[in-house]
mmCIF file of C-alpha atoms in Angstrom:
data_model
loop_
_atom_site.group_PDB
_atom_site.id
_atom_site.type_symbol
_atom_site.label_atom_id
_atom_site.label_comp_id
_atom_site.label_asym_id
_atom_site.label_seq_id
_atom_site.Cartn_x
_atom_site.Cartn_y
_atom_site.Cartn_z
ATOM 1 C CA ASP I 164 48.471 50.674 -23.672
ATOM 2 C CA GLY I 165 45.565 48.758 -23.526
ATOM 3 C CA GLY I 166 43.679 46.984 -26.433
ATOM 4 C CA ILE I 167 43.138 44.341 -29.023
ATOM 5 C CA THR I 168 46.424 43.264 -31.214
ATOM 6 C CA GLN I 169 45.654 41.259 -34.457
ATOM 7 C CA SER I 170 48.851 39.458 -35.997
ATOM 8 C CA PRO I 171 49.833 39.469 -38.689
ATOM 9 C CA LYS I 172 48.471 42.349 -40.803
ATOM 10 C CA TYR I 173 48.924 40.985 -44.105
ATOM 11 C CA LEU I 174 48.923 37.328 -44.465
ATOM 12 C CA PHE I 175 49.225 35.297 -47.986
ATOM 13 C CA ARG I 176 48.311 31.524 -47.770
ATOM 14 C CA LYS I 177 48.950 28.977 -50.765
ATOM 15 C CA GLU I 178 45.274 26.886 -51.221
ATOM 16 C CA GLY I 179 45.551 23.736 -49.323
ATOM 17 C CA GLN I 180 47.441 25.086 -46.163
ATOM 18 C CA ASN I 181 45.998 25.629 -42.749
ATOM 19 C CA VAL I 182 46.793 29.322 -41.292
ATOM 20 C CA THR I 183 46.001 30.547 -37.670
ATOM 21 C CA LEU I 184 45.166 34.328 -36.932
ATOM 22 C CA SER I 185 46.440 35.640 -33.713
ATOM 23 C CA CYS I 186 44.252 37.912 -31.332
ATOM 24 C CA GLU I 187 45.237 39.225 -27.973
ATOM 25 C CA GLN I 188 43.732 41.496 -25.813
ATOM 26 C CA ASN I 189 45.011 43.218 -22.796
ATOM 27 C CA LEU I 190 41.451 44.504 -21.633
ATOM 28 C CA ASN I 191 40.421 41.869 -18.961
ATOM 29 C CA HIS I 192 37.344 41.356 -21.159
ATOM 30 C CA ASP I 193 35.567 38.091 -20.426
ATOM 31 C CA ALA I 194 34.008 37.599 -24.248
ATOM 32 C CA MET I 195 36.071 37.486 -27.509
ATOM 33 C CA TYR I 196 34.542 37.210 -30.914
ATOM 34 C CA TRP I 197 35.677 36.372 -34.777
ATOM 35 C CA TYR I 198 34.133 38.272 -37.721
ATOM 36 C CA ARG I 199 34.825 38.112 -41.415
ATOM 37 C CA GLN I 200 34.397 41.058 -43.681
ATOM 38 C CA ASP I 201 34.073 40.973 -47.291
ATOM 39 C CA PRO I 202 33.335 43.959 -49.380
ATOM 40 C CA GLY I 203 29.553 44.763 -49.337
ATOM 41 C CA GLN I 204 28.953 42.008 -46.929
ATOM 42 C CA GLY I 205 28.905 43.351 -43.500
ATOM 43 C CA LEU I 206 30.711 41.813 -40.515
ATOM 44 C CA ARG I 207 29.537 38.165 -40.272
ATOM 45 C CA LEU I 208 30.151 36.052 -37.151
ATOM 46 C CA ILE I 209 32.479 33.255 -36.990
ATOM 47 C CA TYR I 210 32.915 32.227 -33.446
ATOM 48 C CA TYR I 211 32.421 33.732 -30.039
ATOM 49 C CA SER I 212 33.594 32.791 -26.726
ATOM 50 C CA GLN I 213 32.142 34.122 -23.306
ATOM 51 C CA ILE I 214 34.498 32.379 -21.536
ATOM 52 C CA VAL I 215 37.869 30.249 -21.194
ATOM 53 C CA ASN I 216 37.391 26.911 -22.496
ATOM 54 C CA ASP I 217 33.948 27.560 -23.992
ATOM 55 C CA PHE I 218 32.799 29.066 -27.509
ATOM 56 C CA GLN I 219 30.284 28.973 -29.651
ATOM 57 C CA LYS I 220 30.006 28.605 -33.458
ATOM 58 C CA GLY I 221 28.546 31.949 -35.575
ATOM 59 C CA ASP I 222 27.187 31.997 -38.560
ATOM 60 C CA ILE I 223 29.757 30.685 -40.832
ATOM 61 C CA ALA I 224 31.730 28.532 -38.840
ATOM 62 C CA GLU I 225 32.322 25.623 -41.431
ATOM 63 C CA GLY I 226 36.252 25.763 -42.367
ATOM 64 C CA TYR I 227 37.362 27.617 -39.101
ATOM 65 C CA SER I 228 38.540 26.376 -35.810
ATOM 66 C CA VAL I 229 38.988 28.382 -32.487
ATOM 67 C CA SER I 230 40.379 27.636 -29.005
ATOM 68 C CA ARG I 231 40.073 29.844 -25.588
ATOM 69 C CA GLU I 232 42.953 28.537 -23.641
ATOM 70 C CA LYS I 233 43.384 32.062 -21.947
ATOM 71 C CA LYS I 234 41.182 35.072 -21.462
ATOM 72 C CA GLU I 235 43.389 37.185 -23.130
ATOM 73 C CA SER I 236 43.696 34.965 -26.136
ATOM 74 C CA PHE I 237 41.750 33.771 -29.118
ATOM 75 C CA PRO I 238 43.255 32.509 -31.907
ATOM 76 C CA LEU I 239 41.241 31.448 -35.034
ATOM 77 C CA THR I 240 42.821 28.721 -37.635
ATOM 78 C CA VAL I 241 41.647 29.017 -41.199
ATOM 79 C CA THR I 242 41.354 25.517 -42.593
ATOM 80 C CA SER I 243 42.268 24.024 -46.105
ATOM 81 C CA ALA I 244 38.191 22.976 -45.875
ATOM 82 C CA GLN I 245 37.276 26.723 -46.103
ATOM 83 C CA LYS I 246 36.245 27.195 -49.671
ATOM 84 C CA ASN I 247 36.698 30.938 -50.114
ATOM 85 C CA PRO I 248 39.153 32.079 -47.640
ATOM 86 C CA THR I 249 40.222 35.595 -48.860
ATOM 87 C CA ALA I 250 38.806 38.212 -46.479
ATOM 88 C CA PHE I 251 39.190 40.878 -43.699
ATOM 89 C CA TYR I 252 39.022 38.929 -40.301
ATOM 90 C CA LEU I 253 38.293 41.157 -37.387
ATOM 91 C CA CYS I 254 38.626 39.839 -33.820
ATOM 92 C CA ALA I 255 36.861 42.023 -31.095
ATOM 93 C CA SER I 256 35.929 41.559 -27.223
ATOM 94 C CA SER I 257 33.496 42.846 -24.821
ATOM 95 C CA SER I 258 33.232 43.347 -20.999
ATOM 96 C CA SER I 259 30.623 41.699 -18.523
ATOM 97 C CA GLY I 260 30.840 45.112 -16.772
ATOM 98 C CA SER I 261 30.191 47.106 -20.121
ATOM 99 C CA PRO I 262 26.403 48.544 -20.043
ATOM 100 C CA TYR I 263 26.018 48.076 -23.522
ATOM 101 C CA ASN I 264 27.996 45.163 -24.764
ATOM 102 C CA GLU I 265 30.404 47.350 -26.513
ATOM 103 C CA GLN I 266 32.536 45.566 -28.412
ATOM 104 C CA PHE I 267 36.219 46.565 -28.982
ATOM 105 C CA PHE I 268 37.740 45.681 -32.308
ATOM 106 C CA GLY I 269 41.485 45.002 -33.333
ATOM 107 C CA PRO I 270 43.002 46.149 -36.524
ATOM 108 C CA GLY I 271 42.069 43.414 -38.397
ATOM 109 C CA THR I 272 44.063 40.496 -40.381
ATOM 110 C CA ARG I 273 43.672 40.607 -44.466
ATOM 111 C CA LEU I 274 44.281 37.105 -45.299
ATOM 112 C CA THR I 275 44.894 36.366 -49.329
ATOM 113 C CA VAL I 276 44.710 32.703 -50.788
ATOM 114 C CA LEU I 277 47.323 32.534 -53.696
ATOM 115 C CA GLN L 221 18.364 34.779 -44.222
ATOM 116 C CA GLN L 222 19.167 38.589 -43.591
ATOM 117 C CA GLN L 223 18.054 39.873 -40.369
ATOM 118 C CA VAL L 224 18.885 43.648 -40.462
ATOM 119 C CA LYS L 225 18.941 45.312 -43.662
ATOM 120 C CA GLN L 226 20.772 48.540 -44.160
ATOM 121 C CA SER L 227 20.118 51.524 -46.807
ATOM 122 C CA PRO L 228 21.590 53.113 -48.877
ATOM 123 C CA GLN L 229 24.705 50.847 -49.610
ATOM 124 C CA SER L 230 26.343 53.944 -50.552
ATOM 125 C CA LEU L 231 25.779 57.919 -49.930
ATOM 126 C CA ILE L 232 27.363 61.157 -50.480
ATOM 127 C CA VAL L 233 26.713 64.677 -48.375
ATOM 128 C CA GLN L 234 27.898 67.921 -48.916
ATOM 129 C CA LYS L 235 29.644 69.139 -45.843
ATOM 130 C CA GLY L 236 27.165 70.379 -43.550
ATOM 131 C CA GLY L 237 24.471 68.652 -44.840
ATOM 132 C CA ILE L 238 22.458 65.805 -43.233
ATOM 133 C CA SER L 239 23.362 62.187 -43.355
ATOM 134 C CA ILE L 240 20.585 59.645 -43.075
ATOM 135 C CA ILE L 241 21.064 56.091 -42.879
ATOM 136 C CA ASN L 242 18.176 53.661 -42.281
ATOM 137 C CA CYS L 243 17.892 49.856 -41.018
ATOM 138 C CA ALA L 244 14.913 47.192 -40.656
ATOM 139 C CA TYR L 245 15.002 44.215 -38.760
ATOM 140 C CA GLU L 246 12.711 41.326 -38.350
ATOM 141 C CA ASN L 247 13.045 39.469 -35.102
ATOM 142 C CA THR L 248 11.087 41.548 -32.369
ATOM 143 C CA ALA L 249 13.409 39.471 -29.691
ATOM 144 C CA PHE L 250 16.145 42.168 -30.745
ATOM 145 C CA ASP L 251 16.706 44.646 -27.850
ATOM 146 C CA TYR L 252 19.831 46.683 -28.404
ATOM 147 C CA PHE L 253 20.859 48.540 -31.605
ATOM 148 C CA PRO L 254 24.312 49.738 -32.010
ATOM 149 C CA TRP L 255 25.923 51.850 -34.696
ATOM 150 C CA TYR L 256 29.804 51.200 -35.611
ATOM 151 C CA GLN L 257 31.871 53.600 -37.817
ATOM 152 C CA GLN L 258 34.821 52.161 -39.536
ATOM 153 C CA PHE L 259 37.660 53.837 -41.513
ATOM 154 C CA PRO L 260 39.349 52.619 -44.096
ATOM 155 C CA GLY L 261 41.851 49.341 -42.735
ATOM 156 C CA LYS L 262 40.889 49.685 -39.634
ATOM 157 C CA GLY L 263 38.472 47.944 -36.918
ATOM 158 C CA PRO L 264 35.019 49.253 -36.465
ATOM 159 C CA ALA L 265 34.259 51.513 -33.318
ATOM 160 C CA LEU L 266 30.974 51.876 -31.705
ATOM 161 C CA LEU L 267 29.445 54.924 -32.509
ATOM 162 C CA ILE L 268 26.046 55.658 -30.571
ATOM 163 C CA ALA L 269 23.546 52.762 -29.237
ATOM 164 C CA ILE L 270 19.745 52.369 -28.284
ATOM 165 C CA ARG L 271 17.546 50.306 -26.755
ATOM 166 C CA PRO L 272 13.816 49.769 -27.698
ATOM 167 C CA ASP L 273 12.428 51.862 -24.808
ATOM 168 C CA VAL L 274 13.272 55.333 -25.952
ATOM 169 C CA SER L 275 12.453 56.484 -29.680
ATOM 170 C CA GLU L 276 15.601 58.776 -30.268
ATOM 171 C CA LYS L 277 19.116 59.163 -28.548
ATOM 172 C CA LYS L 278 21.359 62.191 -29.173
ATOM 173 C CA GLU L 279 25.178 62.475 -28.937
ATOM 174 C CA GLY L 280 26.624 65.706 -30.551
ATOM 175 C CA ARG L 281 25.584 65.258 -34.288
ATOM 176 C CA PHE L 282 25.071 62.140 -34.130
ATOM 177 C CA THR L 283 21.000 60.662 -33.207
ATOM 178 C CA ILE L 284 19.783 57.826 -33.516
ATOM 179 C CA SER L 285 15.869 57.373 -34.222
ATOM 180 C CA PHE L 286 13.832 54.107 -33.324
ATOM 181 C CA ASN L 287 10.497 53.094 -34.395
ATOM 182 C CA LYS L 288 9.530 49.694 -32.197
ATOM 183 C CA SER L 289 6.100 49.488 -34.631
ATOM 184 C CA ALA L 290 8.077 49.792 -37.738
ATOM 185 C CA LYS L 291 11.044 47.704 -36.609
ATOM 186 C CA GLN L 292 13.103 50.379 -38.325
ATOM 187 C CA PHE L 293 15.827 52.515 -36.615
ATOM 188 C CA SER L 294 17.996 55.438 -38.499
ATOM 189 C CA LEU L 295 21.208 57.230 -37.955
ATOM 190 C CA HIS L 296 21.073 60.853 -38.593
ATOM 191 C CA ILE L 297 24.636 63.026 -39.171
ATOM 192 C CA MET L 298 24.159 66.820 -38.428
ATOM 193 C CA ASP L 299 26.525 68.872 -39.957
ATOM 194 C CA SER L 300 28.250 66.177 -41.844
ATOM 195 C CA GLN L 301 31.887 67.027 -42.191
ATOM 196 C CA PRO L 302 34.980 65.183 -44.302
ATOM 197 C CA GLY L 303 36.198 63.511 -41.212
ATOM 198 C CA ASP L 304 32.726 61.588 -40.847
ATOM 199 C CA SER L 305 33.711 59.620 -44.433
ATOM 200 C CA ALA L 306 33.672 56.207 -43.478
ATOM 201 C CA THR L 307 31.517 52.883 -43.594
ATOM 202 C CA TYR L 308 28.754 52.762 -41.011
ATOM 203 C CA PHE L 309 27.082 49.033 -39.677
ATOM 204 C CA CYS L 310 23.934 49.161 -37.445
ATOM 205 C CA ALA L 311 23.798 46.065 -35.955
ATOM 206 C CA ALA L 312 21.314 44.365 -33.654
ATOM 207 C CA SER L 313 21.135 41.758 -30.470
ATOM 208 C CA LYS L 314 18.881 40.149 -28.142
ATOM 209 C CA GLY L 315 20.234 41.771 -25.148
ATOM 210 C CA ASN L 316 23.070 43.354 -24.224
ATOM 211 C CA GLN L 317 25.248 41.220 -22.089
ATOM 212 C CA ALA L 318 28.989 40.527 -22.840
ATOM 213 C CA GLY L 319 29.272 37.281 -25.284
ATOM 214 C CA THR L 320 25.678 38.414 -26.773
ATOM 215 C CA ALA L 321 26.313 38.333 -30.772
ATOM 216 C CA LEU L 322 25.931 41.149 -33.161
ATOM 217 C CA ILE L 323 24.032 40.991 -36.014
ATOM 218 C CA PHE L 324 25.208 43.454 -38.494
ATOM 219 C CA GLY L 325 23.717 45.351 -41.502
ATOM 220 C CA LYS L 326 25.963 45.258 -44.486
ATOM 221 C CA GLY L 327 27.009 48.653 -43.995
ATOM 222 C CA THR L 328 27.225 52.000 -45.683
ATOM 223 C CA THR L 329 29.930 54.251 -47.334
ATOM 224 C CA LEU L 330 29.654 57.586 -46.522
ATOM 225 C CA SER L 331 31.363 60.249 -48.127
ATOM 226 C CA VAL L 332 31.362 64.068 -47.241
ATOM 227 C CA SER L 333 32.488 66.234 -49.756
ATOM 228 C CA SER L 334 34.025 69.410 -48.916
#
C-alpha cells in the first residue's frame, strides 16, 4: 500500500520543549516538503528537499529544523524557538518523473502547545 | 507579500449549481497552476492543473480557465454536488519539476447544499 504516513496524528507539547514530527513515504519520490496550515492562511512552506542530504528553507523556516538522511524519510523538528507552533503540519512528496510535479500529501499532524 | 490571492474565502452553492473560485498572481515567472482539494482532517489532493500555453482545461465537471494577460485563473465546478464540499486551494510555481516549491492561495471553503 503506497503512500505517505505521518505520525503521530495528534501531538501535545509543553512550551519550551522540542518535538519531532515523522514523515515517511514509500512512493520512491525524490522530493519531500513540509507545510504548515493555519485556519484561513492556506499552506505555507517550511522546508523542502530535492535529494537526500540536501534541503532548502521555505517561507517560514524560523524555529524549525529538518534532516534528510534517507530518501523515504523527512522528519521535522519544531524547536522551542518557534513562537507559535500550534498548527496542522502536512508532509508531501513528489516524483521527478511526474509531468505536473504533483505533490502527494500525508494525513497531517495536529500539534498543540499547552 | 501574498503572491497568490484567492477569492472568495467561502462559498455556498446549491446542488446542481456552478461553483467559481478565482485566483490572481503577481509573478510572471509562474508557469504551472494546480488546484488542490482538501476534505476536513485530510491532506490536500491534486484536482486539476494547467500550464499557461492553454486558456482552458477540463476534466469531468472541473474546468480551469486561465487568463495570462490578466494574471488570473479560476476553477469552475459544474453541477456541484454535496460531495464537492471541501476546501479548495489554488497554487502556482516556476516550473513543474520535482522539488519546485508551490505557492498556495489561502483557500476557499465550498459548501454545496442539497
